[in-house]
Tab-separated table of C-alpha atoms and ligand atoms in Angstrom:
chain	number	residue	atom	x	y	z
B	1	UNK	CA	21.496	-39.695	19.160
B	2	UNK	CA	23.296	-40.452	15.944
B	3	UNK	CA	25.812	-43.158	16.727
B	4	UNK	CA	27.863	-42.981	13.566
B	5	UNK	CA	27.936	-41.234	10.231
B	6	UNK	CA	27.167	-43.208	7.092
B	7	UNK	CA	30.155	-43.222	4.807
B	8	UNK	CA	32.624	-42.488	7.581
B	9	UNK	CA	35.618	-44.758	7.184
B	10	UNK	CA	36.965	-47.132	9.764
B	11	UNK	CA	39.687	-49.727	9.539
B	12	UNK	CA	38.807	-53.352	10.045
B	13	UNK	CA	38.055	-53.886	13.703
B	14	UNK	CA	38.352	-50.146	14.375
B	15	UNK	CA	34.794	-49.144	15.012
B	16	UNK	CA	35.487	-46.243	17.359
B	17	UNK	CA	32.632	-43.775	17.347
B	18	UNK	CA	30.062	-46.329	16.255
B	19	UNK	CA	27.941	-47.783	19.033
B	20	UNK	CA	27.520	-51.410	17.987
B	21	UNK	CA	25.991	-52.555	21.268
B	22	UNK	CA	22.404	-52.276	20.060
B	23	UNK	CA	23.375	-54.083	16.857
B	24	UNK	CA	24.868	-56.854	18.971
B	25	UNK	CA	21.617	-56.923	20.920
B	26	UNK	CA	19.703	-57.249	17.628
B	27	UNK	CA	21.881	-60.259	16.782
B	28	UNK	CA	20.992	-61.851	20.132
B	29	UNK	CA	17.307	-61.104	19.527
B	30	UNK	CA	17.380	-62.754	16.077
B	31	UNK	CA	19.281	-65.786	17.385
B	32	UNK	CA	16.649	-66.223	20.124
B	33	UNK	CA	13.848	-66.092	17.534
B	34	UNK	CA	14.127	-68.996	15.065
B	35	UNK	CA	10.331	-69.072	14.600
B	36	UNK	CA	7.500	-66.529	15.017
B	37	UNK	CA	6.477	-68.349	18.215
B	38	UNK	CA	10.013	-67.963	19.573
B	39	UNK	CA	10.036	-64.290	18.541
B	40	UNK	CA	6.789	-63.652	20.424
B	41	UNK	CA	8.214	-65.466	23.466
B	42	UNK	CA	11.452	-63.465	23.310
B	43	UNK	CA	9.493	-60.195	23.057
B	44	UNK	CA	7.385	-61.311	26.045
B	45	UNK	CA	10.507	-62.265	28.018
B	46	UNK	CA	12.105	-58.877	27.412
B	47	UNK	CA	8.870	-57.049	28.255
B	48	UNK	CA	8.590	-58.930	31.556
B	49	UNK	CA	12.231	-58.141	32.336
B	50	UNK	CA	11.382	-54.485	31.659
B	51	UNK	CA	8.528	-54.496	34.170
B	52	UNK	CA	5.621	-55.227	31.827
B	53	UNK	CA	2.891	-57.488	33.214
B	54	UNK	CA	1.346	-60.246	31.091
B	55	UNK	CA	-2.451	-60.142	30.805
B	56	UNK	CA	-4.658	-62.872	29.402
B	57	UNK	CA	-7.091	-61.874	26.688
B	58	UNK	CA	-9.715	-63.789	28.675
B	59	UNK	CA	-9.202	-61.567	31.773
B	60	UNK	CA	-10.965	-58.318	32.602
B	61	UNK	CA	-8.416	-55.509	32.158
B	62	UNK	CA	-8.493	-52.687	34.663
B	63	UNK	CA	-5.688	-50.329	33.716
B	64	UNK	CA	-4.403	-47.120	35.295
B	65	UNK	CA	-1.910	-44.504	34.082
B	66	UNK	CA	1.636	-45.854	34.346
B	67	UNK	CA	0.577	-49.493	33.931
B	68	UNK	CA	2.782	-51.464	31.546
B	69	UNK	CA	1.141	-54.624	30.232
B	70	UNK	CA	1.157	-56.980	27.260
B	71	UNK	CA	-0.879	-59.793	25.834
B	72	UNK	CA	-0.084	-62.562	23.375
B	73	UNK	CA	-2.281	-64.072	20.654
B	74	UNK	CA	-0.640	-66.916	18.741
B	75	UNK	CA	2.754	-65.581	17.661
B	76	UNK	CA	1.620	-61.950	17.938
B	77	UNK	CA	2.164	-59.576	20.853
B	78	UNK	CA	0.591	-56.260	21.833
B	79	UNK	CA	2.339	-54.280	24.607
B	80	UNK	CA	0.896	-51.139	26.189
B	81	UNK	CA	2.209	-48.442	28.498
B	82	UNK	CA	-0.778	-46.447	29.743
B	83	UNK	CA	-0.315	-42.684	29.544
B	84	UNK	CA	-1.583	-40.021	31.904
B	85	UNK	CA	-4.240	-38.602	29.535
B	86	UNK	CA	-7.430	-40.479	28.524
B	87	UNK	CA	-6.783	-42.259	25.223
B	88	UNK	CA	-9.876	-40.733	23.627
B	89	UNK	CA	-8.236	-37.327	24.094
B	90	UNK	CA	-4.510	-37.947	23.679
B	91	UNK	CA	-4.787	-40.911	21.295
B	92	UNK	CA	-2.347	-43.784	21.010
B	93	UNK	CA	1.197	-43.796	19.694
B	94	UNK	CA	1.608	-47.198	18.070
B	95	UNK	CA	4.646	-48.940	16.564
B	96	UNK	CA	3.741	-51.964	14.416
B	97	UNK	CA	6.029	-54.687	13.040
B	98	UNK	CA	5.812	-58.396	12.182
B	99	UNK	CA	7.238	-61.540	13.776
B	100	UNK	CA	7.159	-63.851	10.757
B	101	UNK	CA	9.587	-64.294	7.846
B	102	UNK	CA	9.579	-66.429	4.715
B	103	UNK	CA	10.346	-70.054	5.600
B	104	UNK	CA	8.981	-73.564	5.219
B	105	UNK	CA	6.286	-74.998	7.439
B	106	UNK	CA	6.344	-78.649	8.508
B	107	UNK	CA	3.401	-80.648	7.177
B	108	UNK	CA	1.123	-82.740	9.429
B	109	UNK	CA	2.339	-86.006	7.810
B	110	UNK	CA	5.949	-84.978	7.482
B	111	UNK	CA	7.762	-88.318	7.542
B	112	UNK	CA	8.774	-88.810	3.906
B	113	UNK	CA	11.062	-91.613	2.766
B	114	UNK	CA	12.565	-91.713	-0.694
B	115	UNK	CA	15.794	-92.718	-2.468
B	116	UNK	CA	17.110	-94.222	0.752
B	117	UNK	CA	16.708	-90.988	2.738
B	118	UNK	CA	14.429	-89.658	5.444
B	119	UNK	CA	12.968	-86.286	4.467
B	120	UNK	CA	10.790	-83.830	6.342
B	121	UNK	CA	7.761	-82.806	4.313
B	122	UNK	CA	7.396	-79.018	4.264
B	123	UNK	CA	5.333	-76.343	2.544
B	124	UNK	CA	6.742	-72.921	1.557
B	125	UNK	CA	5.570	-70.020	3.724
B	126	UNK	CA	5.652	-66.573	2.130
B	127	UNK	CA	7.752	-65.401	-0.793
B	128	UNK	CA	11.281	-66.492	0.050
B	129	UNK	CA	14.354	-66.450	-2.154
B	130	UNK	CA	14.284	-70.214	-1.893
B	131	UNK	CA	17.591	-70.894	-3.652
B	132	UNK	CA	19.361	-69.233	-0.718
B	133	UNK	CA	18.161	-72.073	1.525
B	134	UNK	CA	20.238	-74.649	-0.368
B	135	UNK	CA	23.320	-76.104	1.348
B	136	UNK	CA	22.609	-74.343	4.643
B	137	UNK	CA	22.661	-75.821	8.137
B	138	UNK	CA	18.965	-75.930	9.026
B	139	UNK	CA	16.828	-76.936	11.954
B	140	UNK	CA	13.156	-77.065	12.929
B	141	UNK	CA	11.636	-74.710	15.496
B	142	UNK	CA	8.217	-73.590	16.632
B	143	UNK	CA	5.518	-74.503	19.083
B	144	UNK	CA	3.901	-77.779	20.019
B	145	UNK	CA	0.252	-77.916	21.108
B	146	UNK	CA	-0.196	-80.331	23.988
B	147	UNK	CA	-3.165	-82.285	25.242
B	148	UNK	CA	-5.220	-79.990	27.508
B	149	UNK	CA	-4.695	-76.826	25.433
B	150	UNK	CA	-1.210	-75.689	26.486
B	151	UNK	CA	1.696	-75.005	24.135
B	152	UNK	CA	5.450	-75.340	24.486
B	153	UNK	CA	8.324	-74.000	22.397
B	154	UNK	CA	10.677	-76.493	20.803
B	155	UNK	CA	13.759	-76.410	18.618
B	156	UNK	CA	15.975	-79.267	17.473
B	157	UNK	CA	19.567	-78.812	18.641
B	158	UNK	CA	22.406	-78.693	16.129
B	159	UNK	CA	21.770	-78.490	12.398
B	160	UNK	CA	20.014	-81.723	11.521
B	161	UNK	CA	18.330	-80.687	8.257
B	162	UNK	CA	19.647	-79.755	4.845
B	163	UNK	CA	18.480	-78.914	1.313
B	164	UNK	CA	21.390	-80.128	-0.830
B	165	UNK	CA	22.009	-78.599	-4.265
B	166	UNK	CA	22.129	-80.878	-7.272
B	167	UNK	CA	25.693	-81.165	-8.617
B	168	UNK	CA	26.224	-79.199	-11.816
B	169	UNK	CA	27.399	-82.413	-13.507
B	170	UNK	CA	23.879	-83.813	-13.117
B	171	UNK	CA	22.085	-80.784	-14.567
B	172	UNK	CA	24.124	-78.329	-16.627
B	173	UNK	CA	20.992	-76.328	-17.517
B	174	UNK	CA	21.483	-74.606	-14.177
B	175	UNK	CA	23.869	-72.266	-16.024
B	176	UNK	CA	20.815	-70.738	-17.697
B	177	UNK	CA	19.132	-70.238	-14.334
B	178	UNK	CA	18.083	-72.414	-11.412
B	179	UNK	CA	14.466	-73.543	-11.340
B	180	UNK	CA	13.231	-75.070	-8.114
B	181	UNK	CA	9.903	-76.882	-7.808
B	182	UNK	CA	8.964	-76.499	-4.128
B	183	UNK	CA	6.992	-79.739	-4.082
B	184	UNK	CA	9.838	-81.859	-5.468
B	185	UNK	CA	13.079	-79.982	-4.801
B	186	UNK	CA	12.591	-78.186	-1.503
B	187	UNK	CA	12.004	-81.012	0.959
B	188	UNK	CA	14.856	-81.143	3.496
B	189	UNK	CA	16.711	-84.345	4.174
B	190	UNK	CA	17.653	-85.250	7.723
B	191	UNK	CA	19.116	-88.716	7.548
B	192	UNK	CA	19.420	-92.100	5.973
B	193	UNK	CA	16.356	-94.299	5.744
B	194	UNK	CA	18.393	-96.823	7.728
B	195	UNK	CA	18.746	-94.378	10.623
B	196	UNK	CA	17.112	-95.606	13.779
B	197	UNK	CA	16.744	-92.130	15.245
B	198	UNK	CA	13.216	-91.385	16.488
B	199	UNK	CA	10.810	-89.297	14.434
B	200	UNK	CA	10.770	-85.498	14.281
B	201	UNK	CA	8.066	-84.996	16.900
B	202	UNK	CA	9.704	-87.501	19.256
B	203	UNK	CA	12.981	-85.600	18.931
B	204	UNK	CA	11.253	-82.248	19.505
B	205	UNK	CA	9.313	-83.670	22.471
B	206	UNK	CA	12.479	-84.833	24.167
B	207	UNK	CA	14.208	-81.439	23.686
B	208	UNK	CA	11.108	-79.691	25.052
B	209	UNK	CA	10.833	-82.118	27.988
B	210	UNK	CA	7.344	-83.320	27.102
B	211	UNK	CA	5.843	-86.685	26.225
B	212	UNK	CA	5.455	-87.113	22.451
B	213	UNK	CA	2.124	-88.815	23.057
B	214	UNK	CA	0.794	-85.514	24.467
B	215	UNK	CA	1.497	-83.548	21.261
B	216	UNK	CA	-1.779	-82.888	19.461
B	217	UNK	CA	-0.641	-80.191	16.990
B	218	UNK	CA	2.309	-78.108	15.851
B	219	UNK	CA	3.360	-74.851	14.192
B	220	UNK	CA	6.908	-75.737	13.109
B	221	UNK	CA	9.127	-73.991	10.599
B	222	UNK	CA	12.601	-74.437	9.169
B	223	UNK	CA	15.269	-72.084	10.477
B	224	UNK	CA	18.857	-71.370	9.480
B	225	UNK	CA	21.162	-72.175	12.391
B	226	UNK	CA	24.128	-69.926	11.606
B	227	UNK	CA	24.218	-67.257	14.321
B	228	UNK	CA	23.839	-63.639	13.272
B	229	UNK	CA	27.257	-62.078	12.679
B	230	UNK	CA	28.994	-58.739	12.280
B	231	UNK	CA	29.937	-58.162	8.648
B	232	UNK	CA	31.483	-55.630	6.308
B	233	UNK	CA	34.928	-54.030	6.252
B	234	UNK	CA	34.370	-52.203	9.530
B	235	UNK	CA	32.139	-54.815	11.169
B	236	UNK	CA	29.180	-52.440	11.307
B	237	UNK	CA	26.901	-54.571	9.146
B	238	UNK	CA	24.786	-57.408	10.482
B	239	UNK	CA	24.381	-60.614	8.473
B	240	UNK	CA	21.472	-62.569	9.871
B	241	UNK	CA	18.341	-64.529	9.054
B	242	UNK	CA	14.867	-63.001	9.517
B	243	UNK	CA	15.934	-59.340	9.764
B	244	UNK	CA	12.671	-58.655	7.899
B	245	UNK	CA	11.035	-57.968	10.214
B	246	UNK	CA	12.670	-58.973	13.487
B	247	UNK	CA	14.902	-55.893	13.222
B	248	UNK	CA	11.844	-53.612	13.409
B	249	UNK	CA	10.263	-55.708	16.210
B	250	UNK	CA	13.555	-55.238	18.047
B	251	UNK	CA	13.825	-51.462	17.473
B	252	UNK	CA	10.177	-50.986	18.467
B	253	UNK	CA	10.731	-53.024	21.603
B	254	UNK	CA	13.898	-51.086	22.504
B	255	UNK	CA	11.936	-47.856	22.085
B	256	UNK	CA	8.985	-48.945	24.217
B	257	UNK	CA	11.287	-50.238	26.941
B	258	UNK	CA	13.581	-47.217	26.716
B	259	UNK	CA	11.086	-44.352	26.626
B	260	UNK	CA	10.497	-42.615	29.946
B	261	UNK	CA	7.676	-44.007	32.083
B	262	UNK	CA	5.844	-40.681	32.481
B	263	UNK	CA	3.982	-40.108	29.273
B	264	UNK	CA	0.861	-38.287	28.182
B	265	UNK	CA	0.113	-40.627	25.305
B	266	UNK	CA	-0.614	-44.300	25.775
B	267	UNK	CA	2.141	-46.151	23.916
B	268	UNK	CA	1.599	-49.395	22.055
B	269	UNK	CA	3.842	-51.927	20.332
B	270	UNK	CA	2.105	-54.465	18.097
B	271	UNK	CA	4.093	-57.312	16.551
B	272	UNK	CA	1.847	-59.330	14.237
B	273	UNK	CA	2.325	-62.790	12.773
B	274	UNK	CA	1.387	-63.751	9.184
B	275	UNK	CA	2.500	-60.565	7.369
B	276	UNK	CA	4.404	-62.613	4.792
B	277	UNK	CA	1.220	-64.431	3.762
B	278	UNK	CA	-1.103	-61.427	3.612
B	279	UNK	CA	-1.945	-60.859	7.319
B	280	UNK	CA	-5.349	-62.534	7.034
B	281	UNK	CA	-5.599	-64.398	10.347
B	282	UNK	CA	-6.810	-63.943	13.917
B	283	UNK	CA	-3.329	-62.807	14.940
B	284	UNK	CA	-2.443	-61.038	11.664
B	285	UNK	CA	-2.749	-57.324	10.925
B	286	UNK	CA	-6.068	-57.871	9.114
B	287	UNK	CA	-7.433	-59.653	12.184
B	288	UNK	CA	-8.966	-58.056	15.262
B	289	UNK	CA	-6.030	-58.278	17.701
B	290	UNK	CA	-4.992	-54.611	17.790
B	291	UNK	CA	-8.598	-53.431	17.509
B	292	UNK	CA	-9.610	-55.610	20.480
B	293	UNK	CA	-6.830	-54.123	22.618
B	294	UNK	CA	-7.668	-50.565	21.538
B	295	UNK	CA	-11.333	-51.040	22.432
B	296	UNK	CA	-10.306	-52.127	25.944
B	297	UNK	CA	-8.042	-49.067	26.240
B	298	UNK	CA	-10.695	-46.683	24.897
B	299	UNK	CA	-13.324	-47.731	27.429
B	300	UNK	CA	-17.089	-48.054	27.140
B	301	UNK	CA	-18.184	-44.495	26.364
B	302	UNK	CA	-19.996	-44.786	22.982
B	303	UNK	CA	-17.734	-42.450	20.992
B	304	UNK	CA	-14.494	-43.262	22.808
B	305	UNK	CA	-13.226	-45.799	20.266
B	306	UNK	CA	-13.779	-43.537	17.252
B	307	UNK	CA	-12.228	-40.576	19.106
B	308	UNK	CA	-9.234	-42.703	20.106
B	309	UNK	CA	-8.648	-43.782	16.505
B	310	UNK	CA	-8.953	-40.204	15.272
B	311	UNK	CA	-6.335	-38.985	17.774
B	312	UNK	CA	-3.870	-41.854	17.219
B	313	UNK	CA	-0.803	-42.450	15.041
B	314	UNK	CA	0.535	-45.773	13.762
B	315	UNK	CA	4.134	-46.193	12.683
B	316	UNK	CA	4.130	-49.333	10.528
B	317	UNK	CA	7.729	-50.521	10.701
B	318	UNK	CA	8.844	-53.050	8.123
B	319	UNK	CA	12.256	-53.364	6.541
B	320	UNK	CA	13.101	-51.276	3.448
B	321	UNK	CA	15.282	-51.935	0.399
B	322	UNK	CA	18.700	-50.325	0.543
B	323	UNK	CA	20.148	-49.647	-2.903
B	324	UNK	CA	21.899	-52.751	-4.253
B	325	UNK	CA	25.637	-52.418	-4.997
B	326	UNK	CA	25.455	-53.988	-8.463
B	327	UNK	CA	21.744	-53.644	-9.291
B	328	UNK	CA	21.115	-49.995	-8.486
B	329	UNK	CA	19.105	-49.647	-11.715
B	330	UNK	CA	16.291	-51.529	-9.945
B	331	UNK	CA	15.843	-48.507	-7.677
B	332	UNK	CA	14.187	-45.231	-8.564
B	333	UNK	CA	17.241	-43.059	-9.394
B	334	UNK	CA	16.328	-40.231	-7.011
B	335	UNK	CA	15.366	-42.522	-4.125
B	336	UNK	CA	18.194	-44.840	-3.166
B	337	UNK	CA	18.370	-45.485	0.588
B	338	UNK	CA	21.742	-46.600	1.945
B	339	UNK	CA	22.696	-48.946	4.771
B	340	UNK	CA	23.442	-46.922	7.893
B	341	UNK	CA	21.626	-43.855	6.557
B	342	UNK	CA	18.760	-43.991	9.031
B	343	UNK	CA	15.031	-44.797	8.841
B	344	UNK	CA	13.419	-45.038	5.409
B	345	UNK	CA	10.062	-43.358	4.818
B	346	UNK	CA	8.105	-45.416	2.271
B	347	UNK	CA	5.648	-43.826	-0.124
B	348	UNK	CA	3.539	-45.179	-2.966
B	349	UNK	CA	1.055	-43.262	-5.101
B	350	UNK	CA	-1.191	-46.334	-5.320
B	351	UNK	CA	-1.356	-46.792	-1.545
B	352	UNK	CA	0.801	-49.913	-1.286
B	353	UNK	CA	2.159	-47.856	1.600
B	354	UNK	CA	-0.110	-45.868	3.904
B	355	UNK	CA	2.161	-42.814	4.250
B	356	UNK	CA	0.502	-39.526	3.353
B	357	UNK	CA	1.562	-35.896	3.712
B	358	UNK	CA	0.365	-35.639	7.298
B	359	UNK	CA	1.606	-38.989	8.645
B	360	UNK	CA	4.902	-38.736	6.743
B	361	UNK	CA	5.346	-35.155	7.873
B	362	UNK	CA	4.631	-36.120	11.481
B	363	UNK	CA	7.268	-38.897	11.318
B	364	UNK	CA	9.815	-36.561	9.682
B	365	UNK	CA	9.238	-34.002	12.424
B	366	UNK	CA	9.723	-36.654	15.135
B	367	UNK	CA	13.011	-37.707	13.496
B	368	UNK	CA	14.177	-34.096	13.283
B	369	UNK	CA	13.470	-33.682	17.001
B	370	UNK	CA	15.634	-36.728	17.675
B	371	UNK	CA	18.419	-35.649	15.314
B	372	UNK	CA	17.779	-38.704	13.118
B	373	UNK	CA	18.150	-38.470	9.317
B	374	UNK	CA	15.286	-39.698	7.123
B	375	UNK	CA	15.679	-41.483	3.784
B	376	UNK	CA	12.911	-42.040	1.236
B	377	UNK	CA	11.831	-45.067	-0.771
B	378	UNK	CA	9.510	-45.198	-3.746
B	379	UNK	CA	9.376	-47.943	-6.362
B	380	UNK	CA	10.333	-47.342	-9.967
B	381	UNK	CA	7.209	-46.484	-11.989
B	382	UNK	CA	7.780	-49.603	-14.115
B	383	UNK	CA	8.135	-52.001	-11.170
B	384	UNK	CA	5.425	-53.299	-8.826
B	385	UNK	CA	5.633	-52.239	-5.200
B	386	UNK	CA	5.633	-54.556	-2.178
B	387	UNK	CA	3.274	-53.875	0.697
B	388	UNK	CA	3.147	-54.352	4.455
B	389	UNK	CA	0.970	-54.190	7.576
B	390	UNK	CA	0.492	-50.393	7.398
B	391	UNK	CA	-2.171	-50.158	4.678
B	392	UNK	CA	-3.993	-53.213	6.071
B	393	UNK	CA	-4.195	-51.816	9.592
B	394	UNK	CA	-5.089	-48.369	8.240
B	395	UNK	CA	-7.850	-49.907	6.120
B	396	UNK	CA	-9.278	-51.910	9.004
B	397	UNK	CA	-9.058	-49.254	11.729
B	398	UNK	CA	-8.836	-45.903	9.943
B	399	UNK	CA	-5.652	-45.011	11.816
B	400	UNK	CA	-3.367	-42.282	10.504
B	401	UNK	CA	-0.423	-44.447	9.416
B	402	UNK	CA	3.127	-43.935	8.240
B	403	UNK	CA	5.135	-46.757	6.619
B	404	UNK	CA	8.800	-46.807	7.531
B	405	UNK	CA	11.632	-49.318	7.817
B	406	UNK	CA	15.332	-49.808	8.327
B	407	UNK	CA	17.359	-50.221	5.125
B	408	UNK	CA	18.545	-53.731	4.290
B	409	UNK	CA	19.877	-55.837	1.437
B	410	UNK	CA	18.845	-59.336	0.323
B	411	UNK	CA	15.319	-59.108	1.689
B	412	UNK	CA	13.706	-62.568	1.919
B	413	UNK	CA	17.029	-64.347	1.552
B	414	UNK	CA	17.753	-66.885	4.270
B	415	UNK	CA	20.659	-64.583	5.193
B	416	UNK	CA	19.887	-60.862	5.028
B	417	UNK	CA	22.083	-57.822	5.616
B	418	UNK	CA	21.492	-54.584	7.513
B	419	UNK	CA	23.623	-52.040	9.359
B	420	UNK	CA	24.126	-51.870	13.122
B	421	UNK	CA	24.368	-48.085	12.669
B	422	UNK	CA	20.629	-48.018	11.892
B	423	UNK	CA	19.589	-49.777	15.091
B	424	UNK	CA	20.101	-46.814	17.454
B	425	UNK	CA	18.710	-44.478	14.775
B	426	UNK	CA	15.513	-46.552	14.454
B	427	UNK	CA	15.232	-46.722	18.226
B	428	UNK	CA	15.660	-42.956	18.591
B	429	UNK	CA	13.063	-42.298	15.866
B	430	UNK	CA	10.567	-44.634	17.553
B	431	UNK	CA	11.157	-43.144	21.004
B	432	UNK	CA	10.391	-39.745	19.523
B	433	UNK	CA	7.220	-41.136	17.871
B	434	UNK	CA	6.024	-42.757	21.110
B	435	UNK	CA	6.434	-39.421	22.881
B	436	UNK	CA	5.186	-37.161	20.076
J	501	ZN	ZN1	8.486	-57.440	6.232
C-alpha cells in the first residue's frame, strides 16, 4: 500500500510513483471545513455519499449486521458499520479524531468600534500560535441557531477580516520578541467605522439565506481563507490550516468508507469537538457521546456493555510532531519522526498518551499486515508532553487505546504542514485496524 518512499528524490513537478490523489482529497476536505460545524457537516456529507444513513439521537435505533449509520451531536460525529458478530463478543474497532482546531470564537456582542474602525470582538479558542494569524486573509464561519431550534451553516465570502501587524517603526521592541495581548491586540478589523455595510450577523444571514431576525445564537470562529496547497520541492507536502486534526478525521473517514462491507467487527469512527480546550463538553471526548452510541450497539443484556468495552480497541488519531528542520534539539534524539515516514505511535511514561505494550503492539501488527512503516514519538524527558483524546476516552470508558498520528510541522499555526505521502499510509493503517 505504500505510495512512495520517504527520502526518495523527485524533480519539481515530477511526482511519478507518489499517489497524491488522497492528499489532494485531504486539501478539499480541509477547504470544506473552515469551522468544526463545517467539518462535521462535510464528514456527514461524505458518509451519506458512501451509503451511510443518518440517525437522530432521539430515535430508537434498530440495527442489523451490514447497516452503516451515523449520528451528529453538535460538531461531533459518530459513524458505525455494524459487523456480523455481536459486539459483546467481537468488540468494536474504533478510530477517534477531533474536528476542532485553535482559532478565535466570535463574542455575543461582537460589534466593536475603535480608532475609526469596525472590529469583530473575538475570544481565543485553544492554544494557537497566535502570531501566525497576523496579516492573513481571514473570514468568519460556523453555525447559526435559528428560532425554532434548527441550525444552519454560514461563512462570509471573500476575506473580509484581518489582524494587521504593528509596523516595526511604531514598536522596535518587537526585535526582542513579539508579545500579543489577546484582549487588546487580537481583535480582527473588518472595515472603516464609516462603512455602511450591515453587521456581521446580517451579512452571515444573507449568505446563509435566512432572516437575521431569526438568528437566536451562534458558534462562529475565524478561519484562514487561503486554500490548502501542495508544497515542497516535489509538491508532496500539504500546506493547510487545521491539519490538526482534520487530517486524521479525513484518514479515518477514508478508512471507514474504504474498508470492505463484510466485517466481523463493528467499526466506528468518532470525530469529537472541543479537543483543543480539554474535551470537557457534551460533544467532547470527556462527554458521553461515544459511550451513548456504544451502549446502543451493545444492547440491553446486563453485562453486554462491559463485555463490549473489554473486547474493543480504540485508535486515538491526532497529529504528531515531525522533527523540525532547524530545531531538532527539541525532539528526543532517538525518536524523530519524519514527514512522509508513515504513522507515528505516541508513547508517554506518565500516560499523557494511552498507548501501552498491548495496544501499541496491536497497532504495530496491523501496520505490518498492511505494509505500513511505523514511527515513534516520545517527548524529551526535560520537556512537558501534550495530550489528546486517547487518555480521556480510555479513562472514561476503560477502552484499550493506542495514540497515533500523522507527522506534521508547525502544529497550531494558522498554516500547518504535512506530507501527502502519509495520507494513504494512514488510511491503510486504519483500514487494517478496522478489520483487525
Ligand atoms: Zn490535535
